[in-house]
Short mmCIF file of C-alpha atoms in Angstrom, two decimals:
data_model
loop_
_atom_site.label_atom_id
_atom_site.label_comp_id
_atom_site.label_asym_id
_atom_site.label_seq_id
_atom_site.Cartn_x
_atom_site.Cartn_y
_atom_site.Cartn_z
CA UNK A 1 -21.55 71.78 21.83
CA UNK A 2 -22.47 70.01 18.62
CA UNK A 3 -19.90 72.14 16.85
CA UNK A 4 -17.24 71.26 19.40
CA UNK A 5 -17.91 67.56 18.98
CA UNK A 6 -17.93 67.81 15.21
CA UNK A 7 -14.54 69.57 15.23
CA UNK A 8 -13.10 66.87 17.45
CA UNK A 9 -14.38 64.08 15.20
CA UNK A 10 -13.17 65.79 12.06
CA UNK A 11 -9.70 66.39 13.48
CA UNK A 12 -9.29 63.17 15.40
CA UNK A 13 -7.08 61.62 12.70
CA UNK A 14 -4.81 64.62 12.93
CA UNK A 15 -4.53 64.28 16.70
CA UNK A 16 -3.72 60.59 16.30
CA UNK A 17 -0.90 61.48 13.92
CA UNK A 18 0.43 63.78 16.65
CA UNK A 19 0.17 61.01 19.22
CA UNK A 20 2.30 58.77 17.00
CA UNK A 21 5.05 61.41 17.23
CA UNK A 22 4.52 61.55 21.01
CA UNK A 23 4.97 57.80 21.21
CA UNK A 24 8.09 57.91 19.04
CA UNK A 25 9.73 60.62 21.13
CA UNK A 26 8.75 58.95 24.38
CA UNK A 27 9.93 55.48 23.46
CA UNK A 28 13.34 56.64 22.26
CA UNK A 29 13.67 58.83 25.37
CA UNK A 30 12.66 55.92 27.61
CA UNK A 31 15.40 53.73 26.14
CA UNK A 32 17.91 56.54 26.48
CA UNK A 33 16.82 57.20 30.06
CA UNK A 34 17.13 53.52 30.93
CA UNK A 35 20.58 53.27 29.42
CA UNK A 36 21.89 56.45 31.06
CA UNK A 37 20.08 55.72 34.32
CA UNK A 38 21.51 52.21 34.66
CA UNK A 39 25.09 53.42 34.36
CA UNK A 40 24.66 56.61 36.36
CA UNK A 41 22.78 54.66 39.03
CA UNK A 42 25.65 52.17 39.29
CA UNK A 43 28.08 55.08 39.17
CA UNK A 44 26.50 56.66 42.24
CA UNK A 45 27.26 53.50 44.19
CA UNK A 46 30.82 53.13 42.89
CA UNK A 47 33.62 53.19 45.45
CA UNK A 48 35.69 55.42 43.20
CA UNK A 49 34.91 59.13 43.62
CA UNK A 50 35.88 59.55 39.99
CA UNK A 51 32.65 57.76 39.17
CA UNK A 52 30.38 58.60 42.07
CA UNK A 53 30.87 62.39 42.08
CA UNK A 54 30.08 63.03 38.40
CA UNK A 55 27.09 60.71 38.71
CA UNK A 56 25.81 62.63 41.73
CA UNK A 57 26.28 65.97 39.94
CA UNK A 58 24.45 64.65 36.90
CA UNK A 59 21.47 63.54 38.95
CA UNK A 60 21.30 66.64 41.13
CA UNK A 61 21.61 69.09 38.24
CA UNK A 62 19.08 67.46 35.95
CA UNK A 63 16.61 66.82 38.73
CA UNK A 64 17.06 70.30 40.13
CA UNK A 65 16.37 72.32 36.99
CA UNK A 66 13.12 72.58 35.02
CA UNK A 67 12.75 70.29 32.03
CA UNK A 68 11.50 73.26 30.01
CA UNK A 69 14.75 75.11 30.65
CA UNK A 70 16.71 72.00 29.66
CA UNK A 71 14.77 71.73 26.40
CA UNK A 72 15.46 75.40 25.57
CA UNK A 73 19.09 75.03 26.57
CA UNK A 74 19.59 72.14 24.18
CA UNK A 75 17.56 73.49 21.27
CA UNK A 76 18.28 77.25 21.48
CA UNK A 77 21.42 77.26 23.63
CA UNK A 78 23.66 74.66 22.03
CA UNK A 79 23.80 76.34 18.59
CA UNK A 80 25.89 79.15 20.13
CA UNK A 81 28.45 76.44 20.96
CA UNK A 82 28.30 75.30 17.36
CA UNK A 83 26.02 72.33 18.02
CA UNK A 84 22.96 72.60 15.83
CA UNK A 85 20.30 70.02 16.54
CA UNK A 86 17.03 69.64 14.69
CA UNK A 87 13.94 69.90 16.87
CA UNK A 88 13.24 66.16 17.00
CA UNK A 89 16.68 64.99 18.17
CA UNK A 90 16.89 67.97 20.53
CA UNK A 91 13.56 66.96 22.07
CA UNK A 92 14.53 63.30 22.42
CA UNK A 93 17.90 64.13 23.94
CA UNK A 94 16.44 66.62 26.41
CA UNK A 95 13.80 64.13 27.58
CA UNK A 96 16.24 61.22 27.57
CA UNK A 97 18.95 62.82 29.70
CA UNK A 98 16.35 64.27 32.03
CA UNK A 99 14.68 60.90 32.50
CA UNK A 100 18.14 59.35 32.94
CA UNK A 101 18.57 61.31 36.16
CA UNK A 102 15.32 60.01 37.65
CA UNK A 103 15.97 56.47 36.44
CA UNK A 104 19.45 56.63 37.99
CA UNK A 105 17.93 57.26 41.42
CA UNK A 106 15.46 54.42 40.92
CA UNK A 107 18.23 52.05 39.77
CA UNK A 108 20.40 53.04 42.73
CA UNK A 109 17.57 52.23 45.13
CA UNK A 110 16.97 48.99 43.23
CA UNK A 111 20.56 47.84 43.55
CA UNK A 112 20.54 48.69 47.24
CA UNK A 113 17.33 46.69 47.65
CA UNK A 114 19.09 43.46 46.67
CA UNK A 115 20.62 41.70 49.68
CA UNK A 116 24.36 42.18 49.97
CA UNK A 117 24.71 38.41 50.30
CA UNK A 118 23.60 38.01 46.69
CA UNK A 119 26.62 39.97 45.55
CA UNK A 120 28.91 38.05 47.88
CA UNK A 121 27.51 34.71 46.72
CA UNK A 122 28.17 35.72 43.12
CA UNK A 123 31.71 36.88 43.90
CA UNK A 124 32.41 33.75 45.94
CA UNK A 125 31.73 31.75 42.76
CA UNK A 126 34.52 33.65 41.03
CA UNK A 127 32.43 36.22 39.19
CA UNK A 128 33.94 39.63 38.58
CA UNK A 129 32.18 42.75 39.82
CA UNK A 130 30.63 43.32 36.38
CA UNK A 131 29.47 39.71 36.05
CA UNK A 132 27.90 39.83 39.49
CA UNK A 133 26.09 43.06 38.60
CA UNK A 134 24.97 41.85 35.20
CA UNK A 135 23.79 38.34 35.99
CA UNK A 136 22.81 38.54 39.64
CA UNK A 137 22.19 42.05 40.98
CA UNK A 138 20.65 44.02 38.11
CA UNK A 139 18.07 41.38 37.10
CA UNK A 140 16.80 41.33 40.68
CA UNK A 141 17.04 45.10 41.00
CA UNK A 142 14.98 45.64 37.84
CA UNK A 143 12.31 43.30 39.08
CA UNK A 144 12.08 45.29 42.31
CA UNK A 145 11.97 48.69 40.64
CA UNK A 146 9.55 47.90 37.84
CA UNK A 147 6.62 49.76 39.46
CA UNK A 148 8.81 52.83 40.00
CA UNK A 149 10.11 52.64 36.45
CA UNK A 150 6.53 52.40 35.19
CA UNK A 151 5.76 55.63 37.04
CA UNK A 152 8.77 57.30 35.51
CA UNK A 153 7.81 56.26 31.97
CA UNK A 154 4.28 57.54 32.45
CA UNK A 155 5.62 60.85 33.72
CA UNK A 156 7.96 60.99 30.74
CA UNK A 157 5.13 60.39 28.29
CA UNK A 158 3.18 63.27 29.80
CA UNK A 159 6.25 65.51 30.01
CA UNK A 160 6.85 64.97 26.32
CA UNK A 161 4.03 67.51 25.78
CA UNK A 162 6.58 70.17 26.75
CA UNK A 163 8.52 69.68 23.53
CA UNK A 164 5.60 71.27 21.69
CA UNK A 165 7.33 74.55 22.57
CA UNK A 166 10.17 73.89 20.15
CA UNK A 167 7.76 73.27 17.32
CA UNK A 168 7.42 69.53 17.25
CA UNK A 169 3.97 68.53 16.08
CA UNK A 170 3.35 65.90 18.70
CA UNK A 171 -0.02 65.40 20.34
CA UNK A 172 -0.11 68.66 22.34
CA UNK A 173 1.05 70.79 19.42
CA UNK A 174 -1.41 69.08 17.04
CA UNK A 175 -4.21 70.04 19.38
CA UNK A 176 -3.04 73.66 19.54
CA UNK A 177 -2.90 73.81 15.76
CA UNK A 178 -6.46 72.55 15.42
CA UNK A 179 -7.66 75.01 18.08
CA UNK A 180 -5.95 77.96 16.39
CA UNK A 181 -8.02 77.10 13.32
CA UNK A 182 -11.33 76.15 14.96
CA UNK A 183 -11.34 77.75 18.45
CA UNK A 184 -12.86 74.50 19.80
CA UNK A 185 -10.64 74.57 22.90
CA UNK A 186 -12.82 72.43 25.10
CA UNK A 187 -13.37 69.46 22.84
CA UNK A 188 -9.86 69.45 21.39
CA UNK A 189 -8.00 69.75 24.71
CA UNK A 190 -10.49 67.25 26.08
CA UNK A 191 -9.69 64.92 23.20
CA UNK A 192 -5.97 65.47 23.69
CA UNK A 193 -6.32 64.63 27.38
CA UNK A 194 -8.25 61.46 26.56
CA UNK A 195 -5.61 60.30 24.09
CA UNK A 196 -2.83 60.95 26.65
CA UNK A 197 -4.84 59.01 29.17
CA UNK A 198 -5.38 56.11 26.76
CA UNK A 199 -1.62 55.95 26.21
CA UNK A 200 -0.59 56.19 29.87
CA UNK A 201 -3.27 53.71 30.92
CA UNK A 202 -2.08 51.21 28.31
CA UNK A 203 1.49 51.76 29.45
CA UNK A 204 0.61 51.14 33.07
CA UNK A 205 -1.21 47.93 32.07
CA UNK A 206 1.84 46.76 30.13
CA UNK A 207 4.09 47.45 33.12
CA UNK A 208 1.69 45.58 35.38
CA UNK A 209 1.71 42.65 32.98
CA UNK A 210 5.50 42.51 32.82
CA UNK A 211 5.61 42.79 36.61
CA UNK A 212 3.35 39.75 36.93
CA UNK A 213 5.34 37.75 34.42
CA UNK A 214 8.63 38.46 36.16
CA UNK A 215 7.29 37.72 39.60
CA UNK A 216 8.53 34.32 40.68
CA UNK A 217 5.72 31.86 41.26
CA UNK B 1 49.62 15.43 53.63
CA UNK B 2 49.94 18.38 51.33
CA UNK B 3 49.19 21.78 52.79
CA UNK B 4 46.49 23.63 50.87
CA UNK B 5 45.83 26.69 53.01
CA UNK B 6 47.89 28.67 55.47
CA UNK B 7 46.85 31.78 57.35
CA UNK B 8 49.56 33.75 59.09
CA UNK B 9 48.97 36.36 61.75
CA UNK B 10 45.67 37.62 60.35
CA UNK B 11 44.39 40.90 61.76
CA UNK B 12 41.06 42.46 60.94
CA UNK B 13 39.35 45.64 62.07
CA UNK B 14 35.83 46.84 61.37
CA UNK B 15 36.58 50.52 61.82
CA UNK B 16 37.53 50.76 65.49
CA UNK B 17 36.41 47.24 66.29
CA UNK B 18 39.28 44.78 66.51
CA UNK B 19 37.78 41.50 65.26
CA UNK B 20 40.66 39.16 64.44
CA UNK B 21 43.72 39.44 66.64
CA UNK B 22 46.37 37.41 64.91
CA UNK B 23 44.94 34.20 63.51
CA UNK B 24 47.29 31.38 62.50
CA UNK B 25 45.85 28.42 60.70
CA UNK B 26 46.89 25.69 58.36
CA UNK B 27 44.92 23.11 56.50
CA UNK B 28 46.01 19.99 54.65
CA UNK B 29 44.33 18.58 51.60
CA UNK B 30 41.38 16.39 52.55
CA UNK B 31 41.23 17.68 56.09
CA UNK B 32 37.99 18.72 57.79
CA UNK B 33 38.41 21.56 60.23
CA UNK B 34 35.50 22.55 62.45
CA UNK B 35 35.48 25.98 64.03
CA UNK B 36 33.35 26.67 67.07
CA UNK B 37 33.06 29.56 69.46
CA UNK B 38 30.59 32.09 70.82
CA UNK B 39 29.00 34.60 68.45
CA UNK B 40 31.20 37.60 67.90
CA UNK B 41 34.34 35.55 68.33
CA UNK B 42 35.36 36.14 64.71
CA UNK B 43 34.63 32.71 63.21
CA UNK B 44 32.63 33.96 60.26
CA UNK B 45 34.93 36.90 59.71
CA UNK B 46 37.87 34.53 59.50
CA UNK B 47 36.12 32.46 56.82
CA UNK B 48 35.18 35.60 54.91
CA UNK B 49 38.77 36.82 55.01
CA UNK B 50 40.02 33.52 53.60
CA UNK B 51 37.66 34.02 50.67
CA UNK B 52 38.52 37.73 50.53
CA UNK B 53 34.94 38.82 50.94
CA UNK B 54 36.42 40.95 53.70
CA UNK B 55 39.55 43.05 53.56
CA UNK B 56 42.05 42.46 56.31
CA UNK B 57 44.55 44.87 57.75
CA UNK B 58 47.41 42.52 58.53
CA UNK B 59 48.63 39.03 57.85
CA UNK B 60 49.14 36.69 54.96
CA UNK B 61 47.01 34.01 53.40
CA UNK B 62 48.62 31.30 51.27
CA UNK B 63 46.55 29.11 48.97
CA UNK B 64 48.28 26.05 47.54
CA UNK B 65 51.61 27.46 48.62
CA UNK B 66 51.15 30.81 46.90
CA UNK B 67 50.65 34.07 48.73
CA UNK B 68 47.30 35.62 47.81
CA UNK B 69 47.55 39.25 46.86
CA UNK B 70 44.16 40.75 47.72
CA UNK B 71 44.68 43.62 45.29
CA UNK B 72 45.38 41.49 42.25
CA UNK B 73 42.72 40.24 39.86
CA UNK B 74 43.87 36.72 40.75
CA UNK B 75 41.34 36.69 43.52
CA UNK B 76 38.53 35.85 41.10
CA UNK B 77 40.40 32.77 39.92
CA UNK B 78 41.22 31.73 43.48
CA UNK B 79 37.59 32.15 44.54
CA UNK B 80 36.55 29.60 41.91
CA UNK B 81 38.74 27.14 43.86
CA UNK B 82 37.26 28.08 47.24
CA UNK B 83 33.59 27.17 47.53
CA UNK B 84 31.51 29.06 50.05
CA UNK B 85 28.23 28.11 51.67
CA UNK B 86 26.41 30.84 53.56
CA UNK B 87 24.12 30.75 56.56
CA UNK B 88 21.30 32.28 54.51
CA UNK B 89 21.98 30.22 51.35
CA UNK B 90 21.86 33.20 48.96
CA UNK B 91 20.52 31.26 46.03
CA UNK B 92 19.75 33.60 43.15
CA UNK B 93 15.97 34.00 43.46
CA UNK B 94 15.41 35.11 39.86
CA UNK B 95 16.92 31.90 38.47
CA UNK B 96 15.70 28.32 38.46
CA UNK B 97 17.72 25.75 40.40
CA UNK B 98 19.45 24.58 37.22
CA UNK B 99 20.39 28.14 36.24
CA UNK B 100 21.65 28.82 39.76
CA UNK B 101 24.05 25.94 39.27
CA UNK B 102 25.25 26.56 35.75
CA UNK B 103 25.58 30.37 35.82
CA UNK B 104 29.10 30.60 37.21
CA UNK B 105 30.58 27.56 35.38
CA UNK B 106 29.29 28.92 32.07
CA UNK B 107 30.12 32.60 32.60
CA UNK B 108 33.29 32.27 34.67
CA UNK B 109 34.87 28.99 33.55
CA UNK B 110 33.52 29.10 29.99
CA UNK B 111 31.99 25.65 30.28
CA UNK B 112 29.45 24.78 27.60
CA UNK B 113 25.82 24.91 28.65
CA UNK B 114 25.32 21.23 27.81
CA UNK B 115 28.30 20.11 29.84
CA UNK B 116 27.30 22.32 32.77
CA UNK B 117 23.75 20.99 32.67
CA UNK B 118 25.00 17.39 32.77
CA UNK B 119 27.20 18.19 35.70
CA UNK B 120 24.38 20.04 37.46
CA UNK B 121 22.18 16.96 37.13
CA UNK B 122 24.86 14.75 38.65
CA UNK B 123 25.35 17.10 41.59
CA UNK B 124 21.63 17.59 42.18
CA UNK B 125 21.30 13.82 42.20
CA UNK B 126 24.06 13.67 44.78
CA UNK B 127 22.28 16.13 47.10
CA UNK B 128 18.98 14.35 46.42
CA UNK B 129 17.25 17.20 44.59
CA UNK B 130 17.26 16.21 40.93
CA UNK B 131 13.46 16.53 40.90
CA UNK B 132 13.77 20.21 41.84
CA UNK B 133 15.91 21.11 38.83
CA UNK B 134 13.24 23.41 37.33
CA UNK B 135 12.01 24.86 40.62
CA UNK B 136 12.64 28.39 41.79
CA UNK B 137 14.48 28.77 45.11
CA UNK B 138 11.45 30.37 46.76
CA UNK B 139 9.55 27.09 46.35
CA UNK B 140 12.16 25.08 48.22
CA UNK B 141 12.45 24.51 51.94
CA UNK B 142 15.44 25.96 53.76
CA UNK B 143 17.16 22.59 53.86
CA UNK B 144 16.61 22.10 50.15
CA UNK B 145 17.89 25.59 49.40
CA UNK B 146 21.05 24.92 51.37
CA UNK B 147 21.62 21.62 49.55
CA UNK B 148 21.23 23.45 46.23
CA UNK B 149 23.68 26.07 47.48
CA UNK B 150 26.19 23.31 48.27
CA UNK B 151 25.69 21.82 44.80
CA UNK B 152 26.15 25.28 43.29
CA UNK B 153 29.48 25.68 45.05
CA UNK B 154 30.56 22.18 43.99
CA UNK B 155 29.89 23.04 40.32
CA UNK B 156 33.17 24.95 40.33
CA UNK B 157 35.17 21.88 41.46
CA UNK B 158 36.55 23.74 44.47
CA UNK B 159 39.66 22.55 46.30
CA UNK B 160 38.26 23.77 49.62
CA UNK B 161 34.72 24.28 50.83
CA UNK B 162 33.99 26.90 53.46
CA UNK B 163 30.75 26.52 55.44
CA UNK B 164 29.59 29.55 57.40
CA UNK B 165 27.04 28.24 59.92
CA UNK B 166 25.24 26.35 57.18
CA UNK B 167 22.47 24.98 59.41
CA UNK B 168 21.92 27.93 61.75
CA UNK B 169 19.04 29.38 59.74
CA UNK B 170 17.23 26.08 59.36
CA UNK B 171 14.28 24.57 61.17
CA UNK B 172 15.64 21.86 63.49
CA UNK B 173 14.13 18.99 61.50
CA UNK B 174 15.81 20.20 58.31
CA UNK B 175 19.29 20.33 59.79
CA UNK B 176 20.03 16.64 59.37
CA UNK B 177 19.52 16.61 55.59
CA UNK B 178 22.12 19.33 55.14
CA UNK B 179 24.50 17.66 57.57
CA UNK B 180 24.08 14.38 55.68
CA UNK B 181 25.21 16.07 52.46
CA UNK B 182 28.17 17.60 54.28
CA UNK B 183 29.16 14.27 55.81
CA UNK B 184 29.01 12.66 52.39
CA UNK B 185 31.21 15.42 51.09
CA UNK B 186 33.72 15.01 53.90
CA UNK B 187 33.89 11.26 53.32
CA UNK B 188 34.58 11.83 49.65
CA UNK B 189 37.78 13.59 50.67
CA UNK B 190 36.76 17.23 50.30
CA UNK B 191 38.85 19.71 52.24
CA UNK B 192 36.49 21.67 54.45
CA UNK B 193 36.37 24.41 57.03
CA UNK B 194 33.05 24.37 58.84
CA UNK B 195 31.86 27.01 61.26
CA UNK B 196 29.04 25.37 63.17
CA UNK B 197 27.37 24.73 66.49
CA UNK B 198 26.52 21.14 65.52
CA UNK B 199 28.67 19.26 68.00
CA UNK B 200 27.52 15.84 66.83
CA UNK B 201 28.69 16.65 63.35
CA UNK B 202 31.97 18.01 64.70
CA UNK B 203 32.64 14.90 66.74
CA UNK B 204 31.86 12.58 63.86
CA UNK B 205 33.46 14.35 60.91
CA UNK B 206 36.14 16.74 62.12
CA UNK B 207 39.80 15.85 61.87
CA UNK B 208 40.59 18.86 63.98
CA UNK B 209 38.63 21.42 65.95
CA UNK B 210 39.32 25.02 66.73
CA UNK B 211 37.78 27.02 69.52
CA UNK B 212 37.76 30.75 68.95
CA UNK B 213 37.01 33.52 71.40
CA UNK B 214 37.51 37.27 71.24
CA UNK B 215 39.21 37.19 67.85
CA UNK B 216 41.78 34.57 68.81
CA UNK B 217 42.17 30.84 68.40
CA UNK B 218 42.15 29.53 71.95
CA UNK B 219 42.43 25.81 71.37
CA UNK B 220 43.19 23.52 68.50
CA UNK B 221 42.86 19.76 68.92
CA UNK B 222 41.54 16.51 67.44
CA UNK B 223 37.89 15.84 68.45
CA UNK B 224 38.65 13.25 71.14
CA UNK B 225 40.99 15.51 73.05
CA UNK B 226 38.98 18.63 72.26
CA UNK B 227 35.79 17.43 73.91
CA UNK B 228 37.25 15.40 76.77
CA UNK B 229 39.87 17.86 77.97
CA UNK B 230 38.78 21.43 77.44
CA UNK B 231 41.93 23.37 78.23
CA UNK B 232 40.41 26.69 78.96
CA UNK B 233 37.69 27.99 81.29
CA UNK B 234 35.89 29.99 78.63
CA UNK B 235 35.82 26.98 76.34
CA UNK B 236 34.63 24.67 79.10
CA UNK B 237 31.82 27.08 79.85
CA UNK B 238 30.89 27.30 76.17
CA UNK B 239 30.88 23.53 75.70
CA UNK B 240 28.82 23.05 78.85
CA UNK B 241 26.25 25.48 77.53
CA UNK B 242 26.07 24.02 74.08
CA UNK B 243 26.16 20.35 75.03
CA UNK B 244 23.68 20.54 77.92
CA UNK B 245 20.79 22.53 76.59
#
């Protein structure tokens, strides 16, 4: 046990370096997911089938297939189509488009949660559809869906451990590397788990804080 | 008097439901038209069609002499000229009172923030709520919210104001403060269509009244004649109910 603890302490810096990569991947993927999800979510509600059908297919396909398969498809599959991505961008893209599908569903629910009268009031003042969405509906929708978005970001942070399989030395992979050298599986995986928890817990606190700040008196 | 609005033979279906069965209406500048009738008679739907919040299946609507084409982008410009006040206010809850007022003038009309703020202050003063300029809608009473909603609509300098049962969602003791603002507005020469059950208001302010039932306009008359000589059984019954609670 003393050995296990010593290994963990000695390699803790290394694990922290890995967690920095985890944070980098996750934060870029979160932004991507938000961006994609906002537009796909609005697309699902569009009157035009030209918008709503592709959005529905996007959501169903990405939600209905394993993230691991999607990561492999992008990193190992795309090169046969002539698209060669390095591991890091491949990982970010896979996580980002996957998260986009979940965010899209959350955004759709969020838009539907805002009273229809809000949209009509905005339009009755002469706003275009886009202005009404941008200034009236989406700000309210985002306030309503913040807890759900927080969940999604936490899930994404944890799911980012999957990209260790394409050789990115993020937190999970860093742990595996240390274990392959030291065989201290218990303390290292335990340490890895604790660092993930520290990150997700902080994230959930941040979301809670933002939620409180946006809540109207 | 110059005609500002004309509705010709308006027909509206909600799916199978036939809601408006050929509405004809005209309104002169400065006129106050009060619309009454039982619920489900199509009063609100008619207002919402005028503002094109609802599609309609037949008929024509002219605004300032020009036929409105519902499909054209013009409708956004026309809506800035037609103010609408809703039964449930629909203030934007994520924005302060001031921002509720200046959002559309700034984003739609391109007014400067400073100019819009000045104007907002004047209008809030007029509806007696200047002290609530930094409040959020949730902290206002229903009557206050509706007065802010009226000020918000007035920010666009509309040529007509449409009121869709503006006091129906209010506690009885808050009704008068909203009606007072509306009376003030009518006296200042605003052209208004008001759907309401407030007969006192109708008697005092209306130039003309319309009674609607079953998707049709049954009667149209000046207040005196309207209340003293109900021409139709259904209308007599309705007035009896509403005036002798």
